[in-house]
């Protein structure tokens, strides 16, 4: 029997029907065609599925779709304003902080959540905050630089 | 599988009691969903507690704090009053997983998952945390060390769930601390851990202590001999050595890929000593 869920995703009202065991990640990707969040591990280790729920950074692979009734979800699809990239997205491009790109949506969502909480994080704070976002390609350094550049730009 | 999100604790108890198959409580889901995904667990019913009023709240009570069963670690660590009173407990909870995991993982889930290496449990035990359990026969308060029994096994009866955790008011001149050893700096499971609480009198003599060790037995252990090694002393080097020996002696670890029996016994003593020094500084208000 399907569970009916009403929620808000990136500011838009969204309704969907899902099974009890279905994760939010599966709902986003398979039912709502929001394929930005990726399944890297499905066990909370890689961060590729990162979203925010009521502003709090979480793994959508460790959340049931049924749990988000009445909550507000933020995904990578809501980060850019139309064609205008968010500073984090732009700085990731400028710094060549991606290769295959599988980790990138999670990195963008996690970094945005960090800068909203802490506009001027130290490198150590960035590394700890991002410890749950694995990247097999870049070696992390460029990602850290991109976040620092974005933070500087956002502080103005 | 059915998913239910009741809005009263009584309804949660009824659902859990009435289910003939496997019923599981869902807090943050950071253990439960992984276990379901790996096929280790196939619940017939999931009862999500996050819609029950109070489960998401941290409230002052008798000079201490009552932390709702569904409060995630990230929120606990943003609570200025709680982190000031029990920094060691907050630090233990802050070690659980990544930022993303922290956004959901609860101390209650860490406790009820009954993993021997649960990072938030030893220090919560050390400061005297008491769980309020709701069940078919009403409510009861239980010291949290009595809940985990063995990996994945708790003393909770059918139909019972943890409603909240009560952290009593901190006595004067008291400090707490938790340290664990992992091979990496983040995102790993403790090879050994130690939570400790120390209370001093005005002359700096230890009058009360509680020591709990993790990842070195089938459950988190309270080590009375370790506390006795500190009580009546100024927590000097000799007392710290006795504390370390008592923890090493009490540990009953296993050998696995992360550490041998000998290594774990040794390391738990070293951690106890280091944690005691931090707790001591905190007790002195340093
Ligand atoms: C990537 C990753 C890294 C992790 N790293 C660590 C780590 O470093 N240290 C560590 O200790 N843990 C770690 N964990 C494990 C996990 O995050 C913790 O154990 C967490 O505290 C569990 O809390 P939860 O709220 O998510 O529990 P849940 O998954 O919701 O529940 C866990 C268990 O407790 C039961 N339960 C939950 N709430 C109640 C209740 N109110 N009453 C009765 N039973 C209940 C559930 O039925 C289930 O059996 C990690 C997990 C992941 C995915
Ligand atoms: S897919 Fe969710 S953390 Fe890897
Ligand atoms: S760019 Fe390939 S995983 Fe990060």
XYZ file of C-alpha atoms and ligand atoms in Angstrom:
503
model
C 0.000 0.000 0.000
C 1.426 3.371 -0.987
C 1.982 6.157 1.511
C 0.869 9.605 0.422
C 3.349 12.356 1.308
C 3.041 16.142 0.938
C 6.270 18.056 1.187
C 8.139 21.068 -0.127
C 11.186 20.603 -2.315
C 13.350 23.621 -3.175
C 10.411 25.852 -2.262
C 7.800 24.056 -4.390
C 4.917 22.033 -2.996
C 5.364 18.414 -4.012
C 3.184 15.356 -3.457
C 4.220 11.783 -4.002
C 3.221 8.237 -3.140
C 5.917 5.842 -1.951
C 6.369 2.462 -0.302
C 7.226 2.241 3.396
C 10.749 0.964 2.768
C 11.569 3.450 0.027
C 14.324 5.942 0.866
C 14.069 9.651 0.204
C 16.941 9.208 -2.255
C 14.942 6.674 -4.269
C 11.870 8.904 -4.165
C 13.845 11.914 -5.430
C 15.567 10.002 -8.211
C 12.993 7.447 -9.333
C 9.667 9.143 -8.633
C 10.391 12.870 -8.881
C 13.131 12.797 -11.513
C 15.414 14.868 -9.291
C 18.557 12.922 -10.147
C 21.085 15.406 -8.763
C 21.484 13.485 -5.502
C 23.472 10.343 -6.280
C 23.647 6.905 -4.725
C 27.295 6.256 -3.966
C 26.981 3.752 -1.145
C 23.428 3.771 0.282
C 24.897 3.324 3.771
C 25.672 6.875 4.895
C 29.385 6.781 4.117
C 29.886 8.832 0.945
C 27.640 11.920 1.074
C 26.745 11.832 -2.643
C 23.060 11.756 -1.648
C 23.289 14.862 0.603
C 20.154 16.995 0.956
C 18.823 19.305 3.638
C 15.666 18.548 5.602
C 14.266 21.608 7.372
C 17.665 23.195 6.787
C 19.650 20.357 8.384
C 22.225 18.514 6.250
C 21.479 14.778 5.994
C 21.927 11.706 3.831
C 18.794 11.070 1.754
C 19.817 7.397 1.559
C 19.328 7.096 5.337
C 15.916 8.792 5.368
C 12.631 7.170 4.418
C 10.465 8.989 1.904
C 7.551 8.637 4.314
C 9.442 10.619 6.981
C 9.421 13.914 5.072
C 5.687 14.623 5.297
C 5.366 18.379 5.937
C 9.131 18.944 5.886
C 11.143 21.198 3.586
C 13.736 19.495 1.435
C 16.639 21.224 -0.267
C 18.440 19.451 -3.117
C 21.214 20.474 -5.489
C 18.581 21.321 -8.120
C 17.516 24.299 -5.989
C 20.991 25.774 -5.496
C 21.410 27.784 -8.722
C 19.059 30.707 -9.414
C 17.873 29.926 -12.945
C 20.986 30.119 -15.132
C 23.012 31.864 -12.460
C 25.255 29.460 -10.592
C 25.688 29.695 -6.831
C 29.214 30.912 -5.872
C 30.051 27.388 -4.639
C 29.139 25.919 -8.011
C 31.059 28.616 -9.894
C 34.163 28.206 -7.729
C 34.084 24.429 -8.167
C 34.240 25.053 -11.921
C 36.906 27.768 -11.614
C 39.096 25.549 -9.442
C 38.541 22.426 -11.565
C 37.328 20.824 -8.333
C 35.541 17.983 -10.103
C 36.408 15.223 -12.516
C 33.737 12.534 -12.870
C 31.290 14.731 -10.950
C 29.492 11.975 -9.035
C 30.367 13.500 -5.666
C 29.776 17.091 -6.780
C 26.053 17.506 -6.040
C 26.650 16.288 -2.491
C 29.677 18.547 -2.134
C 27.640 21.569 -3.286
C 24.765 20.869 -0.875
C 27.120 20.175 2.058
C 29.331 23.204 1.404
C 26.311 25.486 1.076
C 24.991 24.250 4.432
C 28.403 24.915 5.983
C 28.669 28.477 4.690
C 25.138 29.278 5.830
C 26.129 28.242 9.344
C 29.711 29.515 9.278
C 30.535 32.178 6.691
C 34.272 32.143 7.483
C 35.310 28.563 8.296
C 38.952 27.606 8.815
C 40.468 24.952 6.552
C 40.256 22.473 9.427
C 36.583 23.266 9.963
C 35.921 22.758 6.267
C 37.740 19.409 6.278
C 35.829 18.139 9.311
C 32.473 19.348 8.006
C 33.110 17.700 4.623
C 34.538 14.443 6.053
C 31.367 12.617 5.030
C 31.662 13.661 1.372
C 33.970 11.250 -0.388
C 35.584 12.037 -3.735
C 37.570 9.383 -5.588
C 38.953 11.780 -8.212
C 40.162 15.195 -7.076
C 42.236 14.518 -3.980
C 40.106 17.055 -2.032
C 42.533 19.967 -2.179
C 40.778 21.708 -5.040
C 37.422 21.157 -3.358
C 38.694 22.852 -0.199
C 40.078 25.772 -2.248
C 36.767 26.120 -4.072
C 34.855 26.299 -0.784
C 37.310 28.856 0.610
C 37.002 30.985 -2.554
C 33.214 30.772 -2.444
C 33.204 31.725 1.239
C 35.381 34.767 0.525
C 33.156 35.854 -2.354
C 29.966 35.381 -0.343
C 31.360 37.454 2.531
C 31.914 40.179 -0.067
C 6.578 -3.459 5.980
C 4.361 -0.796 7.544
C 5.515 2.709 8.477
C 3.722 4.543 11.287
C 4.411 7.983 12.721
C 2.207 8.208 15.845
C 1.713 11.536 17.614
C 1.502 10.240 21.184
C 3.780 7.951 23.130
C 0.764 5.808 24.097
C -0.020 5.240 20.422
C 3.616 4.296 19.794
C 3.492 1.763 22.643
C 0.210 0.293 21.339
C 1.614 -0.090 17.834
C 4.792 -1.742 19.097
C 2.862 -4.027 21.473
C 0.281 -5.094 18.916
C 2.721 -6.031 16.141
C 3.092 -9.801 15.861
C 6.163 -9.590 13.637
C 9.363 -7.579 14.081
C 8.627 -4.011 15.214
C 11.436 -1.425 15.264
C 11.524 2.114 16.599
C 12.966 4.674 14.183
C 14.829 7.693 15.540
C 17.545 8.972 13.195
C 17.650 5.754 11.197
C 21.434 5.874 10.785
C 21.770 2.345 12.154
C 18.351 0.961 11.296
C 18.282 1.964 7.615
C 21.812 0.683 7.075
C 20.877 -2.653 8.674
C 17.753 -2.877 6.508
C 19.757 -2.034 3.413
C 22.339 -4.733 4.200
C 19.548 -7.265 4.694
C 20.489 -7.747 8.369
C 17.067 -6.574 9.509
C 13.629 -6.940 7.948
C 11.099 -5.179 10.172
C 7.373 -5.699 9.648
C 6.639 -2.387 11.333
C 8.602 0.815 11.768
C 7.437 3.300 14.380
C 8.906 6.761 13.741
C 9.044 8.758 16.987
C 9.760 12.147 15.457
C 6.115 13.286 15.393
C 5.616 12.710 19.124
C 5.641 16.025 21.026
C 8.686 16.305 23.293
C 10.806 13.740 21.444
C 12.629 16.540 19.634
C 13.085 18.788 22.672
C 15.881 19.530 25.125
C 14.347 20.907 28.340
C 15.779 21.959 31.690
C 14.603 19.823 34.584
C 15.731 20.041 38.218
C 18.914 21.808 37.194
C 19.755 19.140 34.600
C 18.528 18.421 31.086
C 15.964 16.054 29.636
C 16.862 15.211 26.055
C 14.043 13.820 23.895
C 14.614 10.430 22.283
C 14.734 11.872 18.775
C 17.085 14.843 19.337
C 19.905 14.546 16.787
C 23.501 14.955 17.854
C 23.888 18.104 15.724
C 21.120 19.795 17.709
C 22.497 18.674 21.060
C 25.851 20.156 20.109
C 24.218 23.489 19.227
C 22.615 23.692 22.696
C 24.781 26.119 24.672
C 23.458 25.078 28.097
C 23.889 21.345 27.557
C 27.355 21.563 26.013
C 28.494 23.840 28.856
C 27.234 21.406 31.505
C 28.346 18.159 29.882
C 31.032 18.875 27.272
C 32.253 15.266 27.368
C 28.809 13.870 26.549
C 28.403 16.395 23.731
C 31.858 15.530 22.350
C 31.043 11.824 22.393
C 27.845 12.450 20.434
C 29.763 14.755 18.094
C 32.094 11.893 17.123
C 29.264 9.866 15.581
C 29.757 9.739 11.818
C 29.826 12.706 9.460
C 27.998 16.039 9.530
C 25.220 14.349 7.550
C 24.958 11.465 10.033
C 25.043 13.946 12.936
C 22.012 15.681 11.477
C 19.952 12.583 12.307
C 21.818 10.298 14.715
C 20.529 10.348 18.309
C 22.121 9.283 21.587
C 18.998 7.192 22.216
C 19.538 5.313 18.940
C 23.239 4.918 19.704
C 22.246 3.407 23.079
C 19.424 1.181 21.810
C 21.424 -0.123 18.873
C 23.510 -1.663 21.664
C 26.806 -1.540 19.814
C 29.788 -2.000 22.171
C 31.623 0.865 20.406
C 28.767 3.403 20.669
C 30.596 6.710 21.114
C 27.946 8.714 22.933
C 27.242 6.076 25.561
C 30.326 5.818 27.855
C 30.351 9.471 28.895
C 26.553 9.572 29.258
C 26.883 6.569 31.583
C 29.680 8.314 33.490
C 27.551 11.394 34.225
C 24.646 9.298 35.494
C 22.222 9.487 32.578
C 18.830 7.857 33.217
C 16.490 6.715 30.438
C 12.737 7.153 30.746
C 11.151 4.100 29.196
C 7.506 4.003 28.127
C 5.789 0.657 27.716
C 2.549 -1.283 28.071
C 2.835 -1.113 31.884
C 3.505 2.620 32.043
C 6.783 4.413 32.506
C 9.980 3.482 34.315
C 13.362 5.166 34.777
C 16.481 3.065 34.218
C 20.207 3.873 34.433
C 21.318 3.695 30.815
C 24.127 1.214 31.501
C 21.395 -1.360 32.183
C 19.932 -1.077 28.666
C 22.539 -2.599 26.285
C 23.087 -6.303 26.997
C 25.123 -7.565 24.050
C 25.664 -6.421 20.442
C 22.195 -5.541 19.095
C 20.454 -6.724 22.264
C 18.825 -4.519 24.930
C 16.874 -5.068 28.135
C 13.811 -3.328 26.644
C 10.674 -5.490 26.716
C 8.235 -5.887 23.855
C 6.255 -2.695 23.363
C 8.794 -0.519 25.195
C 10.665 2.475 23.848
C 12.967 5.131 25.263
C 11.089 8.389 25.543
C 13.908 10.609 26.788
C 17.293 10.663 28.466
C 17.690 12.605 31.704
C 21.069 14.130 32.518
C 20.922 15.142 36.199
C 22.205 18.487 37.446
C 25.979 18.517 37.520
C 27.396 18.643 41.072
C 29.824 21.469 41.902
C 33.466 20.970 40.837
C 32.627 18.185 38.419
C 34.105 17.541 34.993
C 33.483 14.958 32.289
C 35.360 13.787 29.204
C 35.282 11.113 26.498
C 38.137 9.906 24.333
C 38.245 7.151 21.760
C 40.991 5.664 19.654
C 40.462 5.233 15.911
C 43.081 4.642 13.217
C 41.835 7.668 11.237
C 40.832 11.180 12.340
C 37.143 10.989 11.335
C 34.467 8.524 10.268
C 35.611 5.327 11.966
C 34.482 2.975 14.711
C 36.181 3.104 18.107
C 38.869 0.502 18.822
C 38.546 1.514 22.469
C 36.875 4.408 24.272
C 36.548 5.818 27.781
C 34.048 8.204 29.342
C 34.715 9.623 32.785
C 33.237 11.988 35.347
C 35.216 13.369 38.282
C 33.972 15.407 41.266
C 36.369 17.251 43.588
C 35.953 18.892 46.993
C 37.253 22.388 47.759
C 40.734 21.040 48.478
C 40.954 19.289 45.103
C 40.450 15.791 46.487
C 38.299 13.514 44.362
C 35.082 12.668 46.192
C 33.185 10.914 43.420
C 33.978 9.426 40.028
C 32.413 7.161 37.441
C 34.296 5.477 34.634
C 32.795 3.647 31.627
C 34.749 1.925 28.876
C 33.586 1.150 25.342
C 34.509 -1.199 22.486
C 36.370 -3.561 24.813
C 33.552 -5.934 25.825
C 30.148 -7.084 24.580
C 28.709 -3.863 25.975
C 29.833 -0.602 27.547
C 31.223 -1.469 31.001
C 31.140 0.552 34.216
C 34.476 0.027 36.007
C 33.980 0.578 39.748
C 37.628 -0.279 40.554
C 38.716 2.522 38.218
C 36.530 5.048 40.051
C 37.823 3.769 43.409
C 41.388 4.363 42.186
C 40.601 8.078 41.955
C 38.324 8.658 44.955
C 40.205 10.062 47.956
C 43.206 11.124 45.846
C 44.232 14.401 44.238
C 44.094 12.539 40.916
C 47.887 12.497 40.832
C 50.122 10.341 38.635
C 49.879 7.320 40.965
C 46.073 7.487 40.988
C 46.025 7.820 37.207
C 48.246 4.744 36.838
C 45.912 2.788 39.117
C 42.954 4.020 37.030
C 44.629 2.845 33.819
C 45.450 -0.588 35.287
C 41.870 -1.022 36.528
C 40.466 -0.206 33.059
C 42.925 -2.526 31.300
C 42.082 -5.299 33.760
C 38.310 -4.855 33.360
C 38.420 -4.859 29.556
C 37.353 -8.100 27.868
C 37.944 -7.240 24.231
C 38.162 -9.343 21.109
C 40.777 -9.345 18.377
C 39.538 -8.072 15.025
C 40.924 -6.166 12.037
C 41.017 -2.936 14.022
C 42.945 -4.176 17.032
C 44.127 -7.136 19.065
C 43.082 -8.018 22.597
C 46.462 -6.883 23.983
C 46.361 -3.574 22.085
C 42.828 -2.782 23.166
C 43.510 -3.531 26.821
C 46.553 -1.280 26.765
C 44.890 1.540 24.826
C 41.780 1.668 27.004
C 44.021 2.348 30.014
C 45.887 5.105 28.197
C 42.616 6.686 27.085
C 41.243 6.530 30.627
C 44.261 8.400 31.914
C 44.049 11.089 29.252
C 40.292 11.466 29.644
C 40.736 11.748 33.421
C 43.165 14.632 32.954
C 40.663 16.492 30.783
C 37.828 15.793 33.231
C 40.054 16.953 36.079
C 40.802 20.259 34.355
C 37.111 20.733 33.734
C 36.283 19.927 37.367
C 38.739 22.624 38.407
C 36.996 25.019 36.039
C 40.140 25.381 33.946
C 28.469 6.618 8.100
C 28.167 6.289 9.532
C 29.132 6.509 10.510
C 28.856 6.196 11.845
N 29.818 6.461 12.781
C 29.592 6.176 14.079
C 30.578 6.466 15.076
O 31.640 7.003 14.781
N 30.297 6.145 16.371
C 29.117 5.571 16.726
O 28.930 5.323 17.906
N 28.163 5.280 15.811
C 28.374 5.558 14.499
N 27.419 5.270 13.549
C 26.213 4.547 13.948
C 24.952 5.393 14.215
O 25.002 6.611 13.526
C 24.771 5.670 15.707
O 24.676 4.480 16.422
C 23.545 6.567 15.971
O 23.660 7.188 17.224
C 22.221 5.816 15.924
O 21.173 6.716 16.225
P 19.866 6.815 15.327
O 18.994 7.815 15.962
O 20.212 7.033 13.908
O 19.302 5.336 15.533
P 18.273 4.458 14.699
O 18.943 3.905 13.501
O 17.004 5.193 14.501
O 18.033 3.301 15.765
C 19.072 2.434 16.187
C 18.488 1.272 16.982
O 17.904 1.714 18.195
C 16.508 1.450 18.205
N 15.862 2.649 18.736
C 15.947 3.907 18.223
N 15.252 4.769 18.985
C 14.714 4.055 19.992
C 13.877 4.393 21.106
N 13.460 5.659 21.309
N 13.481 3.399 21.955
C 13.903 2.114 21.734
N 14.688 1.743 20.707
C 15.096 2.705 19.840
C 16.126 1.170 16.771
O 14.997 0.328 16.666
C 17.379 0.532 16.230
O 17.442 -0.822 16.584
C 27.632 5.612 12.203
C 26.656 5.392 11.212
C 26.914 5.725 9.890
C 25.854 5.489 8.848
S 24.564 7.266 -0.956
Fe 23.981 8.221 0.883
S 25.863 8.487 1.862
Fe 26.445 7.353 0.115
S 34.851 14.081 -8.981
Fe 34.719 11.942 -9.167
S 34.112 11.389 -7.144
Fe 34.521 13.448 -6.939
